[in-house]
């Protein structure tokens, strides 16, 4: 993937052309600054295209911990690559350290943000986070569960607001060991269940 900076002028021009194509007047008072505003918003919402989110996991500490590490309820937002409409929700990220090696808790949230800030599909986002953890931390296992609402399902097409999509990616012991998998999924579920 080529990591080019965003061409704000070209993006703004494209937004202007879109406004014209849908029958709007991009020069009217309310829309005059919209093309550049949208270009800047997309620059921010797609900033993950210009970084390697997995690099955050290169920060490691040996503290001798070998039990589950879980960061639950990491909020995120992304863009559905099919409609360029937002989807948003929470990611739950867990891993079983190997040889006592852990990473900073904020690093897990940064990995989620980095992959989310790209045109995405939720299934790929879930796998990318798990793959990055597996590659960089070499844990005995990891689990990523994402719950999200997709505006492409809410504001168009089937128009079902409130529908939630859940995806998971389980690796190593969290996939192969039923007791470990059950423990992690129980920790992810809030008290009292859903």
Short mmCIF file of N, CA and C in Angstrom, two decimals:
data_model
loop_
_atom_site.label_atom_id
_atom_site.label_comp_id
_atom_site.label_asym_id
_atom_site.label_seq_id
_atom_site.Cartn_x
_atom_site.Cartn_y
_atom_site.Cartn_z
N UNK A 1 0.85 -1.18 0.00
CA UNK A 1 0.00 0.00 0.00
C UNK A 1 0.89 1.24 0.00
N UNK A 2 0.67 2.14 -0.95
CA UNK A 2 1.42 3.38 -1.02
C UNK A 2 0.88 4.33 0.03
N UNK A 3 1.78 4.91 0.78
CA UNK A 3 1.38 5.80 1.86
C UNK A 3 1.62 7.25 1.42
N UNK A 4 0.66 7.82 0.73
CA UNK A 4 0.74 9.17 0.22
C UNK A 4 -0.03 10.11 1.14
N UNK A 5 0.46 11.34 1.30
CA UNK A 5 -0.34 12.30 2.06
C UNK A 5 -1.62 12.63 1.28
N UNK A 6 -2.62 13.09 1.99
CA UNK A 6 -3.90 13.42 1.37
C UNK A 6 -3.76 14.70 0.56
N UNK A 7 -4.27 14.70 -0.65
CA UNK A 7 -4.32 15.89 -1.50
C UNK A 7 -5.64 16.58 -1.19
N UNK A 8 -5.61 17.52 -0.25
CA UNK A 8 -6.84 18.18 0.20
C UNK A 8 -7.54 18.92 -0.92
N UNK A 9 -6.79 19.59 -1.79
CA UNK A 9 -7.40 20.34 -2.89
C UNK A 9 -8.15 19.41 -3.84
N UNK A 10 -7.52 18.27 -4.19
CA UNK A 10 -8.19 17.32 -5.09
C UNK A 10 -9.42 16.72 -4.42
N UNK A 11 -9.31 16.42 -3.11
CA UNK A 11 -10.46 15.86 -2.39
C UNK A 11 -11.61 16.87 -2.34
N UNK A 12 -11.28 18.14 -2.08
CA UNK A 12 -12.31 19.18 -2.02
C UNK A 12 -12.98 19.34 -3.39
N UNK A 13 -12.19 19.28 -4.44
CA UNK A 13 -12.75 19.39 -5.79
C UNK A 13 -13.70 18.22 -6.08
N UNK A 14 -13.32 17.04 -5.63
CA UNK A 14 -14.19 15.86 -5.83
C UNK A 14 -15.51 16.02 -5.08
N UNK A 15 -15.46 16.58 -3.87
CA UNK A 15 -16.69 16.81 -3.10
C UNK A 15 -17.55 17.84 -3.82
N UNK A 16 -16.91 18.87 -4.31
CA UNK A 16 -17.64 19.90 -5.07
C UNK A 16 -18.35 19.27 -6.27
N UNK A 17 -17.65 18.41 -6.99
CA UNK A 17 -18.26 17.75 -8.15
C UNK A 17 -19.41 16.84 -7.72
N UNK A 18 -19.27 16.19 -6.59
CA UNK A 18 -20.36 15.35 -6.08
C UNK A 18 -21.59 16.19 -5.78
N UNK A 19 -21.40 17.34 -5.16
CA UNK A 19 -22.53 18.23 -4.86
C UNK A 19 -23.24 18.65 -6.14
N UNK A 20 -22.47 18.99 -7.16
CA UNK A 20 -23.06 19.36 -8.45
C UNK A 20 -23.81 18.15 -9.02
N UNK A 21 -23.21 16.96 -8.94
CA UNK A 21 -23.82 15.75 -9.53
C UNK A 21 -25.15 15.39 -8.88
N UNK A 22 -25.33 15.71 -7.60
CA UNK A 22 -26.61 15.39 -6.94
C UNK A 22 -27.61 16.54 -7.06
N UNK A 23 -27.23 17.61 -7.79
CA UNK A 23 -28.16 18.72 -8.03
C UNK A 23 -28.07 19.85 -7.05
N UNK A 24 -26.99 19.93 -6.29
CA UNK A 24 -26.81 21.02 -5.33
C UNK A 24 -25.97 22.13 -5.95
N UNK A 25 -26.01 23.29 -5.33
CA UNK A 25 -25.20 24.43 -5.73
C UNK A 25 -24.08 24.58 -4.72
N UNK A 26 -22.85 24.15 -5.05
CA UNK A 26 -21.76 24.21 -4.08
C UNK A 26 -21.31 25.64 -3.75
N UNK A 27 -21.86 26.63 -4.46
CA UNK A 27 -21.49 28.02 -4.18
C UNK A 27 -22.49 28.72 -3.26
N UNK A 28 -23.59 28.03 -2.93
CA UNK A 28 -24.54 28.70 -2.04
C UNK A 28 -23.94 28.84 -0.64
N UNK A 29 -24.48 29.78 0.12
CA UNK A 29 -23.89 30.15 1.42
C UNK A 29 -23.60 28.96 2.33
N UNK A 30 -24.53 28.09 2.51
CA UNK A 30 -24.35 26.98 3.44
C UNK A 30 -23.34 25.94 2.99
N UNK A 31 -23.07 25.87 1.68
CA UNK A 31 -22.18 24.85 1.14
C UNK A 31 -20.82 25.37 0.69
N UNK A 32 -20.63 26.68 0.73
CA UNK A 32 -19.41 27.27 0.16
C UNK A 32 -18.13 26.67 0.74
N UNK A 33 -18.10 26.38 2.03
CA UNK A 33 -16.90 25.83 2.66
C UNK A 33 -16.96 24.31 2.86
N UNK A 34 -18.07 23.71 2.45
CA UNK A 34 -18.27 22.28 2.67
C UNK A 34 -17.23 21.40 1.98
N UNK A 35 -16.87 21.65 0.72
CA UNK A 35 -15.90 20.75 0.09
C UNK A 35 -14.59 20.61 0.88
N UNK A 36 -14.03 21.71 1.37
CA UNK A 36 -12.78 21.62 2.13
C UNK A 36 -13.02 21.00 3.51
N UNK A 37 -14.18 21.31 4.12
CA UNK A 37 -14.49 20.69 5.41
C UNK A 37 -14.55 19.17 5.27
N UNK A 38 -15.20 18.69 4.21
CA UNK A 38 -15.32 17.25 3.99
C UNK A 38 -13.95 16.65 3.70
N UNK A 39 -13.15 17.35 2.90
CA UNK A 39 -11.79 16.86 2.59
C UNK A 39 -10.98 16.69 3.87
N UNK A 40 -11.04 17.68 4.76
CA UNK A 40 -10.30 17.60 6.02
C UNK A 40 -10.85 16.51 6.93
N UNK A 41 -12.17 16.33 6.92
CA UNK A 41 -12.77 15.25 7.73
C UNK A 41 -12.30 13.89 7.22
N UNK A 42 -12.26 13.72 5.90
CA UNK A 42 -11.81 12.44 5.35
C UNK A 42 -10.31 12.24 5.59
N UNK A 43 -9.54 13.32 5.60
CA UNK A 43 -8.12 13.19 5.93
C UNK A 43 -7.96 12.60 7.33
N UNK A 44 -8.75 13.10 8.26
CA UNK A 44 -8.69 12.60 9.64
C UNK A 44 -9.24 11.18 9.74
N UNK A 45 -10.38 10.92 9.08
CA UNK A 45 -11.03 9.61 9.20
C UNK A 45 -10.26 8.50 8.49
N UNK A 46 -9.34 8.86 7.61
CA UNK A 46 -8.55 7.85 6.89
C UNK A 46 -7.07 7.93 7.23
N UNK A 47 -6.75 8.55 8.35
CA UNK A 47 -5.34 8.73 8.72
C UNK A 47 -4.61 7.41 8.94
N UNK A 48 -5.34 6.33 9.17
CA UNK A 48 -4.72 5.02 9.33
C UNK A 48 -4.10 4.48 8.06
N UNK A 49 -4.45 5.06 6.91
CA UNK A 49 -3.84 4.64 5.65
C UNK A 49 -2.36 5.00 5.58
N UNK A 50 -1.95 5.96 6.37
CA UNK A 50 -0.61 6.53 6.26
C UNK A 50 0.32 6.11 7.40
N UNK A 51 -0.10 5.09 8.16
CA UNK A 51 0.72 4.58 9.25
C UNK A 51 0.67 3.05 9.25
N UNK A 52 1.57 2.44 9.99
CA UNK A 52 1.52 1.00 10.24
C UNK A 52 1.06 0.82 11.69
N UNK A 53 -0.23 0.57 11.91
CA UNK A 53 -0.74 0.47 13.28
C UNK A 53 -0.03 -0.58 14.14
N UNK A 54 0.46 -1.64 13.51
CA UNK A 54 1.12 -2.71 14.28
C UNK A 54 2.39 -2.23 14.96
N UNK A 55 3.00 -1.16 14.46
CA UNK A 55 4.23 -0.64 15.07
C UNK A 55 4.04 -0.27 16.54
N UNK A 56 2.83 0.11 16.90
CA UNK A 56 2.57 0.46 18.31
C UNK A 56 2.89 -0.70 19.24
N UNK A 57 2.77 -1.91 18.74
CA UNK A 57 2.98 -3.09 19.58
C UNK A 57 4.44 -3.47 19.72
N UNK A 58 5.34 -2.68 19.14
CA UNK A 58 6.76 -2.95 19.32
C UNK A 58 7.24 -2.54 20.70
N UNK A 59 6.44 -1.78 21.42
CA UNK A 59 6.73 -1.42 22.80
C UNK A 59 6.29 -2.58 23.68
N UNK A 60 7.28 -3.21 24.33
CA UNK A 60 6.97 -4.37 25.18
C UNK A 60 7.75 -4.27 26.49
N UNK A 61 7.19 -4.92 27.50
CA UNK A 61 7.81 -4.96 28.82
C UNK A 61 7.77 -6.40 29.31
N UNK A 62 8.81 -6.82 30.00
CA UNK A 62 8.80 -8.16 30.59
C UNK A 62 8.49 -8.00 32.06
N UNK A 63 7.25 -8.34 32.43
CA UNK A 63 6.85 -8.22 33.83
C UNK A 63 6.47 -9.58 34.42
N UNK A 64 6.65 -10.64 33.66
CA UNK A 64 6.37 -11.97 34.17
C UNK A 64 4.89 -12.32 34.25
N UNK A 65 4.04 -11.53 33.61
CA UNK A 65 2.58 -11.79 33.65
C UNK A 65 2.23 -12.81 32.57
N UNK A 66 1.49 -13.86 32.96
CA UNK A 66 1.15 -14.87 31.96
C UNK A 66 -0.34 -15.20 31.95
N UNK A 67 -1.17 -14.32 32.49
CA UNK A 67 -2.62 -14.49 32.47
C UNK A 67 -3.24 -13.51 31.48
N UNK A 68 -4.53 -13.60 31.30
CA UNK A 68 -5.23 -12.79 30.30
C UNK A 68 -5.04 -11.29 30.56
N UNK A 69 -4.76 -10.56 29.49
CA UNK A 69 -4.77 -9.09 29.49
C UNK A 69 -5.90 -8.71 28.55
N UNK A 70 -6.84 -7.92 29.05
CA UNK A 70 -8.01 -7.53 28.25
C UNK A 70 -8.25 -6.04 28.37
N UNK A 71 -8.40 -5.39 27.25
CA UNK A 71 -8.89 -4.01 27.24
C UNK A 71 -10.25 -4.07 26.56
N UNK A 72 -11.27 -3.73 27.33
CA UNK A 72 -12.65 -3.84 26.88
C UNK A 72 -13.20 -2.45 26.55
N UNK A 73 -14.15 -2.41 25.64
CA UNK A 73 -14.89 -1.18 25.32
C UNK A 73 -14.01 -0.07 24.74
N UNK A 74 -13.13 -0.43 23.82
CA UNK A 74 -12.34 0.56 23.10
C UNK A 74 -13.25 1.15 22.02
N UNK A 75 -13.65 2.39 22.17
CA UNK A 75 -14.53 2.98 21.17
C UNK A 75 -13.74 3.27 19.90
N UNK A 76 -14.42 3.17 18.77
CA UNK A 76 -13.78 3.44 17.48
C UNK A 76 -14.84 3.89 16.50
N UNK A 77 -14.37 4.47 15.41
CA UNK A 77 -15.24 4.76 14.26
C UNK A 77 -14.43 4.47 13.01
N UNK A 78 -15.13 4.04 11.99
CA UNK A 78 -14.48 3.71 10.73
C UNK A 78 -15.41 4.09 9.59
N UNK A 79 -14.95 3.86 8.37
CA UNK A 79 -15.76 4.13 7.18
C UNK A 79 -16.00 2.82 6.44
N UNK A 80 -17.26 2.50 6.21
CA UNK A 80 -17.59 1.34 5.40
C UNK A 80 -17.05 1.58 3.99
N UNK A 81 -16.22 0.67 3.51
CA UNK A 81 -15.61 0.88 2.20
C UNK A 81 -16.61 0.74 1.05
N UNK A 82 -17.79 0.21 1.31
CA UNK A 82 -18.78 0.06 0.25
C UNK A 82 -19.59 1.32 -0.01
N UNK A 83 -19.82 2.13 1.05
CA UNK A 83 -20.65 3.32 0.90
C UNK A 83 -19.99 4.59 1.42
N UNK A 84 -18.81 4.46 2.02
CA UNK A 84 -18.11 5.57 2.67
C UNK A 84 -18.98 6.24 3.73
N UNK A 85 -19.79 5.42 4.40
CA UNK A 85 -20.57 5.88 5.54
C UNK A 85 -19.93 5.31 6.80
N UNK A 86 -20.05 6.02 7.92
CA UNK A 86 -19.42 5.55 9.15
C UNK A 86 -20.03 4.27 9.71
N UNK A 87 -19.19 3.49 10.36
CA UNK A 87 -19.65 2.49 11.30
C UNK A 87 -18.83 2.70 12.56
N UNK A 88 -19.42 2.40 13.70
CA UNK A 88 -18.79 2.76 14.97
C UNK A 88 -19.25 1.80 16.05
N UNK A 89 -18.44 1.70 17.07
CA UNK A 89 -18.81 0.81 18.16
C UNK A 89 -17.67 0.63 19.13
N UNK A 90 -17.54 -0.63 19.61
CA UNK A 90 -16.54 -0.94 20.63
C UNK A 90 -15.78 -2.19 20.23
N UNK A 91 -14.48 -2.14 20.50
CA UNK A 91 -13.61 -3.29 20.29
C UNK A 91 -13.16 -3.79 21.66
N UNK A 92 -13.09 -5.10 21.78
CA UNK A 92 -12.59 -5.75 23.00
C UNK A 92 -11.39 -6.58 22.56
N UNK A 93 -10.24 -6.31 23.16
CA UNK A 93 -8.99 -6.92 22.72
C UNK A 93 -8.33 -7.62 23.91
N UNK A 94 -8.03 -8.91 23.73
CA UNK A 94 -7.41 -9.69 24.81
C UNK A 94 -6.26 -10.52 24.24
N UNK A 95 -5.27 -10.77 25.10
CA UNK A 95 -4.19 -11.69 24.71
C UNK A 95 -3.63 -12.38 25.93
N UNK A 96 -3.01 -13.52 25.69
CA UNK A 96 -2.31 -14.29 26.73
C UNK A 96 -0.82 -14.10 26.49
N UNK A 97 -0.13 -13.33 27.32
CA UNK A 97 1.29 -13.07 27.09
C UNK A 97 2.12 -14.35 27.06
N UNK A 98 3.17 -14.32 26.29
CA UNK A 98 4.15 -15.42 26.26
C UNK A 98 5.42 -14.92 26.93
N UNK A 99 6.01 -15.73 27.77
CA UNK A 99 7.28 -15.38 28.43
C UNK A 99 7.20 -14.06 29.19
N UNK A 100 6.02 -13.72 29.72
CA UNK A 100 5.88 -12.51 30.54
C UNK A 100 5.90 -11.21 29.77
N UNK A 101 5.88 -11.25 28.44
CA UNK A 101 5.97 -10.04 27.61
C UNK A 101 4.59 -9.41 27.43
N UNK A 102 4.45 -8.16 27.88
CA UNK A 102 3.21 -7.41 27.70
C UNK A 102 3.52 -6.12 26.97
N UNK A 103 2.46 -5.49 26.47
CA UNK A 103 2.60 -4.18 25.83
C UNK A 103 1.78 -3.19 26.63
N UNK A 104 1.97 -1.92 26.37
CA UNK A 104 1.18 -0.90 27.05
C UNK A 104 -0.29 -1.01 26.66
N UNK A 105 -1.16 -0.79 27.62
CA UNK A 105 -2.59 -0.91 27.36
C UNK A 105 -3.05 0.07 26.29
N UNK A 106 -2.50 1.28 26.31
CA UNK A 106 -2.90 2.26 25.30
C UNK A 106 -2.46 1.84 23.90
N UNK A 107 -1.45 1.00 23.82
CA UNK A 107 -0.98 0.55 22.51
C UNK A 107 -2.05 -0.28 21.81
N UNK A 108 -2.81 -1.05 22.59
CA UNK A 108 -3.89 -1.85 22.00
C UNK A 108 -4.96 -0.92 21.42
N UNK A 109 -5.29 0.14 22.13
CA UNK A 109 -6.27 1.11 21.62
C UNK A 109 -5.75 1.81 20.37
N UNK A 110 -4.46 2.10 20.34
CA UNK A 110 -3.87 2.75 19.16
C UNK A 110 -3.91 1.84 17.93
N UNK A 111 -3.73 0.54 18.15
CA UNK A 111 -3.83 -0.41 17.04
C UNK A 111 -5.26 -0.43 16.50
N UNK A 112 -6.23 -0.46 17.39
CA UNK A 112 -7.63 -0.43 16.95
C UNK A 112 -7.89 0.83 16.13
N UNK A 113 -7.49 1.99 16.64
CA UNK A 113 -7.70 3.25 15.92
C UNK A 113 -7.00 3.26 14.56
N UNK A 114 -5.77 2.78 14.53
CA UNK A 114 -5.01 2.82 13.29
C UNK A 114 -5.65 2.03 12.17
N UNK A 115 -6.15 0.83 12.49
CA UNK A 115 -6.81 0.03 11.46
C UNK A 115 -8.22 0.52 11.18
N UNK A 116 -8.88 1.11 12.19
CA UNK A 116 -10.24 1.61 11.97
C UNK A 116 -10.25 2.85 11.09
N UNK A 117 -9.21 3.64 11.14
CA UNK A 117 -9.19 4.89 10.38
C UNK A 117 -8.73 4.66 8.95
N UNK A 118 -9.47 3.78 8.29
CA UNK A 118 -9.26 3.44 6.88
C UNK A 118 -10.63 3.07 6.32
N UNK A 119 -10.81 3.14 5.01
CA UNK A 119 -12.02 2.50 4.47
C UNK A 119 -11.93 1.01 4.81
N UNK A 120 -12.98 0.47 5.41
CA UNK A 120 -12.90 -0.85 6.01
C UNK A 120 -14.18 -1.65 5.84
N UNK A 121 -14.08 -2.92 6.15
CA UNK A 121 -15.23 -3.76 6.49
C UNK A 121 -14.91 -4.30 7.89
N UNK A 122 -15.94 -4.51 8.67
CA UNK A 122 -15.74 -4.90 10.06
C UNK A 122 -14.99 -6.22 10.19
N UNK A 123 -15.27 -7.15 9.30
CA UNK A 123 -14.62 -8.46 9.38
C UNK A 123 -13.11 -8.32 9.22
N UNK A 124 -12.66 -7.52 8.24
CA UNK A 124 -11.23 -7.32 8.02
C UNK A 124 -10.60 -6.58 9.19
N UNK A 125 -11.29 -5.56 9.69
CA UNK A 125 -10.79 -4.80 10.83
C UNK A 125 -10.50 -5.73 12.00
N UNK A 126 -11.42 -6.62 12.28
CA UNK A 126 -11.26 -7.56 13.40
C UNK A 126 -10.03 -8.44 13.19
N UNK A 127 -9.88 -8.97 11.98
CA UNK A 127 -8.74 -9.83 11.68
C UNK A 127 -7.42 -9.07 11.70
N UNK A 128 -7.40 -7.84 11.19
CA UNK A 128 -6.15 -7.07 11.17
C UNK A 128 -5.62 -6.82 12.58
N UNK A 129 -6.52 -6.51 13.49
CA UNK A 129 -6.10 -6.26 14.87
C UNK A 129 -5.52 -7.54 15.48
N UNK A 130 -6.22 -8.65 15.30
CA UNK A 130 -5.74 -9.93 15.84
C UNK A 130 -4.41 -10.33 15.20
N UNK A 131 -4.29 -10.16 13.89
CA UNK A 131 -3.05 -10.51 13.19
C UNK A 131 -1.87 -9.67 13.68
N UNK A 132 -2.11 -8.38 13.93
CA UNK A 132 -1.04 -7.50 14.41
C UNK A 132 -0.57 -7.95 15.79
N UNK A 133 -1.51 -8.29 16.67
CA UNK A 133 -1.15 -8.75 18.02
C UNK A 133 -0.36 -10.05 17.93
N UNK A 134 -0.83 -10.96 17.09
CA UNK A 134 -0.17 -12.25 16.94
C UNK A 134 1.25 -12.07 16.39
N UNK A 135 1.39 -11.21 15.39
CA UNK A 135 2.69 -11.01 14.76
C UNK A 135 3.69 -10.29 15.67
N UNK A 136 3.25 -9.24 16.33
CA UNK A 136 4.18 -8.40 17.10
C UNK A 136 4.42 -8.89 18.52
N UNK A 137 3.42 -9.49 19.16
CA UNK A 137 3.58 -9.91 20.56
C UNK A 137 3.86 -11.40 20.71
N UNK A 138 3.59 -12.18 19.67
CA UNK A 138 3.73 -13.64 19.74
C UNK A 138 3.11 -14.20 21.02
N UNK A 139 1.86 -13.86 21.29
CA UNK A 139 1.23 -14.35 22.52
C UNK A 139 0.84 -15.82 22.38
N UNK A 140 0.46 -16.43 23.50
CA UNK A 140 -0.04 -17.80 23.46
C UNK A 140 -1.43 -17.83 22.84
N UNK A 141 -2.09 -16.69 22.80
CA UNK A 141 -3.40 -16.59 22.18
C UNK A 141 -3.88 -15.15 22.22
N UNK A 142 -4.83 -14.83 21.36
CA UNK A 142 -5.44 -13.51 21.40
C UNK A 142 -6.87 -13.60 20.91
N UNK A 143 -7.66 -12.61 21.31
CA UNK A 143 -9.06 -12.53 20.90
C UNK A 143 -9.41 -11.08 20.64
N UNK A 144 -10.14 -10.86 19.56
CA UNK A 144 -10.66 -9.53 19.25
C UNK A 144 -12.14 -9.72 18.94
N UNK A 145 -12.97 -8.97 19.66
CA UNK A 145 -14.41 -8.99 19.41
C UNK A 145 -14.83 -7.54 19.18
N UNK A 146 -15.52 -7.31 18.07
CA UNK A 146 -15.98 -5.97 17.72
C UNK A 146 -17.49 -5.97 17.58
N UNK A 147 -18.12 -4.97 18.21
CA UNK A 147 -19.56 -4.74 18.09
C UNK A 147 -19.72 -3.36 17.47
N UNK A 148 -20.50 -3.27 16.38
CA UNK A 148 -20.62 -1.98 15.72
C UNK A 148 -21.99 -1.79 15.08
N UNK A 149 -22.36 -0.52 14.96
CA UNK A 149 -23.53 -0.12 14.20
C UNK A 149 -23.05 0.52 12.91
N UNK A 150 -23.67 0.13 11.81
CA UNK A 150 -23.27 0.60 10.48
C UNK A 150 -24.33 1.55 9.93
N UNK A 151 -23.92 2.78 9.62
CA UNK A 151 -24.89 3.73 9.07
C UNK A 151 -25.38 3.32 7.70
N UNK A 152 -24.62 2.49 6.98
CA UNK A 152 -25.12 2.01 5.69
C UNK A 152 -26.34 1.11 5.87
N UNK A 153 -26.52 0.54 7.07
CA UNK A 153 -27.72 -0.23 7.37
C UNK A 153 -28.79 0.63 8.03
N UNK A 154 -28.40 1.77 8.57
CA UNK A 154 -29.31 2.61 9.33
C UNK A 154 -30.00 3.65 8.46
N UNK A 155 -29.25 4.31 7.58
CA UNK A 155 -29.79 5.47 6.86
C UNK A 155 -30.13 5.17 5.41
N UNK A 156 -29.85 3.97 4.92
CA UNK A 156 -30.15 3.63 3.53
C UNK A 156 -30.52 2.14 3.46
N UNK A 157 -30.84 1.69 2.30
CA UNK A 157 -31.13 0.27 2.10
C UNK A 157 -32.20 -0.24 3.04
N UNK A 158 -31.84 -1.22 3.86
CA UNK A 158 -32.79 -1.87 4.75
C UNK A 158 -33.28 -0.93 5.87
N UNK A 159 -32.51 0.12 6.18
CA UNK A 159 -32.88 1.15 7.16
C UNK A 159 -33.33 0.55 8.49
N UNK A 160 -32.40 -0.09 9.18
CA UNK A 160 -32.68 -0.71 10.48
C UNK A 160 -31.78 -0.12 11.56
N UNK A 161 -32.12 1.06 12.08
CA UNK A 161 -31.31 1.65 13.14
C UNK A 161 -31.26 0.76 14.37
N UNK A 162 -30.11 0.77 15.01
CA UNK A 162 -29.94 0.00 16.24
C UNK A 162 -29.44 -1.42 16.02
N UNK A 163 -29.45 -1.89 14.77
CA UNK A 163 -28.92 -3.23 14.51
C UNK A 163 -27.43 -3.23 14.79
N UNK A 164 -26.97 -4.26 15.46
CA UNK A 164 -25.57 -4.36 15.85
C UNK A 164 -24.93 -5.56 15.16
N UNK A 165 -23.71 -5.37 14.67
CA UNK A 165 -22.96 -6.46 14.05
C UNK A 165 -21.81 -6.83 14.98
N UNK A 166 -21.63 -8.12 15.23
CA UNK A 166 -20.56 -8.60 16.10
C UNK A 166 -19.66 -9.52 15.27
N UNK A 167 -18.35 -9.25 15.33
CA UNK A 167 -17.36 -10.11 14.67
C UNK A 167 -16.30 -10.48 15.69
N UNK A 168 -15.66 -11.62 15.45
CA UNK A 168 -14.59 -12.04 16.36
C UNK A 168 -13.46 -12.66 15.57
N UNK A 169 -12.28 -12.58 16.14
CA UNK A 169 -11.09 -13.27 15.62
C UNK A 169 -10.38 -13.85 16.83
N UNK A 170 -10.26 -15.17 16.86
CA UNK A 170 -9.62 -15.87 17.97
C UNK A 170 -8.39 -16.59 17.44
N UNK A 171 -7.28 -16.48 18.18
CA UNK A 171 -6.03 -17.10 17.75
C UNK A 171 -5.45 -17.91 18.91
N UNK A 172 -4.69 -18.94 18.56
CA UNK A 172 -3.95 -19.72 19.55
C UNK A 172 -4.85 -20.34 20.60
N UNK A 173 -4.42 -20.23 21.87
CA UNK A 173 -5.15 -20.84 22.98
C UNK A 173 -6.57 -20.30 23.12
N UNK A 174 -6.80 -19.08 22.68
CA UNK A 174 -8.14 -18.52 22.81
C UNK A 174 -9.09 -19.09 21.77
N UNK A 175 -8.55 -19.76 20.79
CA UNK A 175 -9.38 -20.46 19.81
C UNK A 175 -9.43 -21.96 20.11
N UNK A 176 -8.28 -22.51 20.49
CA UNK A 176 -8.15 -23.96 20.60
C UNK A 176 -8.46 -24.54 21.98
N UNK A 177 -8.42 -23.72 23.01
CA UNK A 177 -8.66 -24.21 24.36
C UNK A 177 -10.05 -23.74 24.82
N UNK A 178 -11.03 -24.65 24.91
CA UNK A 178 -12.40 -24.24 25.25
C UNK A 178 -12.49 -23.48 26.57
N UNK A 179 -11.73 -23.87 27.58
CA UNK A 179 -11.80 -23.19 28.88
C UNK A 179 -11.27 -21.76 28.78
N UNK A 180 -10.16 -21.58 28.06
CA UNK A 180 -9.58 -20.24 27.89
C UNK A 180 -10.53 -19.37 27.08
N UNK A 181 -11.07 -19.92 26.01
CA UNK A 181 -12.02 -19.18 25.17
C UNK A 181 -13.22 -18.74 26.00
N UNK A 182 -13.78 -19.64 26.81
CA UNK A 182 -14.94 -19.32 27.64
C UNK A 182 -14.60 -18.23 28.66
N UNK A 183 -13.40 -18.32 29.25
CA UNK A 183 -12.99 -17.31 30.23
C UNK A 183 -12.92 -15.93 29.60
N UNK A 184 -12.28 -15.86 28.44
CA UNK A 184 -12.11 -14.55 27.77
C UNK A 184 -13.46 -13.99 27.34
N UNK A 185 -14.31 -14.81 26.75
CA UNK A 185 -15.61 -14.31 26.31
C UNK A 185 -16.47 -13.88 27.49
N UNK A 186 -16.33 -14.55 28.63
CA UNK A 186 -17.07 -14.14 29.84
C UNK A 186 -16.55 -12.80 30.35
N UNK A 187 -15.23 -12.57 30.25
CA UNK A 187 -14.65 -11.30 30.68
C UNK A 187 -15.09 -10.15 29.76
N UNK A 188 -15.25 -10.46 28.49
CA UNK A 188 -15.66 -9.43 27.53
C UNK A 188 -17.10 -9.01 27.77
N UNK A 189 -17.98 -9.96 28.08
CA UNK A 189 -19.39 -9.66 28.31
C UNK A 189 -19.53 -8.81 29.56
N UNK A 190 -20.31 -7.72 29.52
CA UNK A 190 -20.49 -6.91 30.72
C UNK A 190 -21.26 -7.67 31.78
N UNK A 191 -21.14 -7.23 33.03
CA UNK A 191 -21.84 -7.89 34.14
C UNK A 191 -23.33 -7.97 33.84
N UNK A 192 -23.91 -9.13 34.05
CA UNK A 192 -25.33 -9.29 33.80
C UNK A 192 -25.67 -9.67 32.37
N UNK A 193 -24.65 -9.79 31.52
CA UNK A 193 -24.91 -10.16 30.12
C UNK A 193 -25.43 -9.01 29.31
N UNK A 194 -25.79 -9.28 28.07
CA UNK A 194 -26.24 -8.24 27.14
C UNK A 194 -27.73 -8.04 27.24
#
